[in-house]
mmCIF file of C-alpha atoms in Angstrom:
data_model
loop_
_atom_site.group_PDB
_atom_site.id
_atom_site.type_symbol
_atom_site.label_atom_id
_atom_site.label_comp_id
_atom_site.label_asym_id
_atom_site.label_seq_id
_atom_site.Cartn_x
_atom_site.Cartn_y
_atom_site.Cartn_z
ATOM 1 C CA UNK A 1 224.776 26.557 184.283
ATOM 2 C CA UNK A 2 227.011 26.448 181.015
ATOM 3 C CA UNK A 3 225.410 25.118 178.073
ATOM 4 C CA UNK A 4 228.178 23.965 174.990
ATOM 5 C CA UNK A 5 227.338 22.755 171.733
ATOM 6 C CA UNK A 6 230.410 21.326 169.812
ATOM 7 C CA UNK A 7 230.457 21.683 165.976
ATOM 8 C CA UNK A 8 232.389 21.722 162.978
ATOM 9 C CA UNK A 9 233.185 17.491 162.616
ATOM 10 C CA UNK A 10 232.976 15.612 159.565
ATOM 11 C CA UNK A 11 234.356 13.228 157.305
ATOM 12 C CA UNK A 12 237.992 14.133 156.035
ATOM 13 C CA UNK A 13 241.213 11.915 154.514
ATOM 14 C CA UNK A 14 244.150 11.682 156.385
ATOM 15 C CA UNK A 15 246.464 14.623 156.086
ATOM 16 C CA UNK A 16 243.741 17.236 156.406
ATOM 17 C CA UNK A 17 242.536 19.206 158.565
ATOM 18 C CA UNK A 18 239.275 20.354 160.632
ATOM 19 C CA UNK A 19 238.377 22.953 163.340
ATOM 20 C CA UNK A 20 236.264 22.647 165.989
ATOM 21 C CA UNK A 21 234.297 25.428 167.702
ATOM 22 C CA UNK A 22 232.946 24.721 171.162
ATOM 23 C CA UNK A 23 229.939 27.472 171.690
ATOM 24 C CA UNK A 24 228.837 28.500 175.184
ATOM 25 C CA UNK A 25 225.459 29.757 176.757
ATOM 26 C CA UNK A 26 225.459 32.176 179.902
ATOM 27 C CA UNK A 27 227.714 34.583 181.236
ATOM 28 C CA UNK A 28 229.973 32.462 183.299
ATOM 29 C CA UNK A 29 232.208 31.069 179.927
ATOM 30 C CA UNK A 30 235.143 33.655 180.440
ATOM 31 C CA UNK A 31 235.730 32.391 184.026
ATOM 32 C CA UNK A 32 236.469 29.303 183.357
ATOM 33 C CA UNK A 33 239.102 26.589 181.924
ATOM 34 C CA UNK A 34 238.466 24.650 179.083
ATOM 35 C CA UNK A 35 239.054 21.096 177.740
ATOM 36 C CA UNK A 36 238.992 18.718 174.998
ATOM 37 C CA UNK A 37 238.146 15.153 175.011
ATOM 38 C CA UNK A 38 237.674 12.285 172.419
ATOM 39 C CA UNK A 39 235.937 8.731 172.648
ATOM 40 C CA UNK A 40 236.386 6.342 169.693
ATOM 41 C CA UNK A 41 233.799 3.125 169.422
ATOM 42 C CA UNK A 42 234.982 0.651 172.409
ATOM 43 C CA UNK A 43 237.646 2.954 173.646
ATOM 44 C CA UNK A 44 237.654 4.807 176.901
ATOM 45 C CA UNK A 45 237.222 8.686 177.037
ATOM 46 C CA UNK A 46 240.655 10.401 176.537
ATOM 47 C CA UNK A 47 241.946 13.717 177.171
ATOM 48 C CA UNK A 48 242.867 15.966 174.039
ATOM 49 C CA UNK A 49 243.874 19.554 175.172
ATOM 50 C CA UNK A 50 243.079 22.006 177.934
ATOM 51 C CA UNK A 51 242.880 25.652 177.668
ATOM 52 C CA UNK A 52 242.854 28.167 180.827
ATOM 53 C CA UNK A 53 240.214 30.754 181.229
ATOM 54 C CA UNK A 54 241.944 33.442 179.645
ATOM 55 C CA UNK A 55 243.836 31.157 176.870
ATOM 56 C CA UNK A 56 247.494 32.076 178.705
ATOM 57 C CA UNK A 57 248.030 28.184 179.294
ATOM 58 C CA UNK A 58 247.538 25.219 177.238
ATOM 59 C CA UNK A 59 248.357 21.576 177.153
ATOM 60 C CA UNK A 60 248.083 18.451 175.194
ATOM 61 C CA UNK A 61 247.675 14.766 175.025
ATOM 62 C CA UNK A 62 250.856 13.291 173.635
ATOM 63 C CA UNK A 63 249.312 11.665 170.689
ATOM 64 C CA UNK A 64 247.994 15.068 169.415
ATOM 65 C CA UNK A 65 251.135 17.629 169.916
ATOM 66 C CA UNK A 66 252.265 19.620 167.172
ATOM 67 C CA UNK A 67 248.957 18.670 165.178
ATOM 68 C CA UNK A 68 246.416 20.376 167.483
ATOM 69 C CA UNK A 69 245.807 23.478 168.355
ATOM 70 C CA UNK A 70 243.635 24.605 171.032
ATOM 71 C CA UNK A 71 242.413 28.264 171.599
ATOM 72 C CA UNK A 72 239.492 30.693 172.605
ATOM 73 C CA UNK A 73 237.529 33.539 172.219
ATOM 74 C CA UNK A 74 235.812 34.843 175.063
ATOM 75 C CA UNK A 75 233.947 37.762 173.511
ATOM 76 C CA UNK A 76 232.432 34.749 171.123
ATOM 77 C CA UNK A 77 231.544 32.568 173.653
ATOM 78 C CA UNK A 78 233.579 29.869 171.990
ATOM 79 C CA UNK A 79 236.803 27.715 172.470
ATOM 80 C CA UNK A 80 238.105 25.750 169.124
ATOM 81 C CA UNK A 81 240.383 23.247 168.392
ATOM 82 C CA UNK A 82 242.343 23.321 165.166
ATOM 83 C CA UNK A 83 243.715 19.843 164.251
ATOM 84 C CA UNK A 84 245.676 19.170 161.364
ATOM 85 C CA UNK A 85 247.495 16.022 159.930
ATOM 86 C CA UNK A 86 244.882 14.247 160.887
ATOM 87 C CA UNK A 87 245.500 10.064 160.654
ATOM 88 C CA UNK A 88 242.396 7.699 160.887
ATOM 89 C CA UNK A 89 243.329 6.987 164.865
ATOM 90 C CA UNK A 90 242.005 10.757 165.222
ATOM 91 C CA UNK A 91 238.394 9.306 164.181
ATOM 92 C CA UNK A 92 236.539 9.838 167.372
ATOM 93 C CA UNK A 93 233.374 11.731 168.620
ATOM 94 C CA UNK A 94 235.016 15.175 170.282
ATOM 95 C CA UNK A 95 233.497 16.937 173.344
ATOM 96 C CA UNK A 96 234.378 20.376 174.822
ATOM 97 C CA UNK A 97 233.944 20.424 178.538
ATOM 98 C CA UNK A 98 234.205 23.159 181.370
ATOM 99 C CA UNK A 99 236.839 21.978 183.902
ATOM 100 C CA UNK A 100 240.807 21.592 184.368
ATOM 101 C CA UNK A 101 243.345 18.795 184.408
ATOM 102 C CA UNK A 102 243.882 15.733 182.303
ATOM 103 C CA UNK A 103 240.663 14.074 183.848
ATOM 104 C CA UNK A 104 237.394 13.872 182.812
ATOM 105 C CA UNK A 105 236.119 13.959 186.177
ATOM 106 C CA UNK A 106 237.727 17.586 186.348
ATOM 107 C CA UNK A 107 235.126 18.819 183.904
ATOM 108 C CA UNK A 108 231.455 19.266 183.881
ATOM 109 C CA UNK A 109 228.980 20.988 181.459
ATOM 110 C CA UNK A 110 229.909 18.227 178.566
ATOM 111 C CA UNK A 111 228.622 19.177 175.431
ATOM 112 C CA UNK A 112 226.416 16.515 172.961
ATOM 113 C CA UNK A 113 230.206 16.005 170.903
ATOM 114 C CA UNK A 114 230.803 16.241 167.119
ATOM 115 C CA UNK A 115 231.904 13.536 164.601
ATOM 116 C CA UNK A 116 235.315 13.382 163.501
ATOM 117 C CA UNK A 117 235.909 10.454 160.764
ATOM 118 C CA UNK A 118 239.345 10.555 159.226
ATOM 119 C CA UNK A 119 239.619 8.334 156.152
ATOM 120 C CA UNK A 120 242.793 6.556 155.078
#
């Protein structure tokens, strides 16, 4: 079983920027796609990027193109997610997850999530 622990969130104004590291327990991380989701307060879940198991193919929410970044590094354990011009609708809690597609019920092994507060 996959254990992830997202990091790397905090409190910055709009325009910057912030990258998130996903970190993975066990040996089965390289074997496996990747994703990115976000939940703001009385929003649904919502898909953010995916990333296949060895980083070839990527894919993004439309709301986050050209200002996120997805990537990995296997020999770390890790998958991150650069996002820059960030705008206050960004402000969400962010959760790595070990699965494929645009749906959260694609992924399992959810990580705890990390704070993302963009100020305006």
């Amino acid at each position: 079983q996959v254990q992830l622990v997202e990091s790397g969130g905090g409190l910055v104004q709009a325009g910057g920027s912030l990258r998130l590291a996903c970190a993975a327990s066990g040996r089965t991380f390289s074997t496996y796609a990747m994703g990115w989701f976000r939940q703001a307060p009385g929003k649904e879940r919502e898909f953010v990027a995916h990333i296949s198991w060895s980083g070839s193919i990527t894919y993004y929410a439309d709301f986050v193109k050209g200002r996120f970044t997805i990537s990995r590094d296997n020999a770390k354990n890790t998958v991150y997610l650069q996002m820059n011009s960030l705008k206050p609708e960004d402000t969400a809690v962010y959760y790595c997850a070990r699965g494929s597609g645009r749906y959260s019920r694609e992924y399992d092994n959810w990580g705890q999530g990390t704070q993302v507060t963009v100020s305006s």
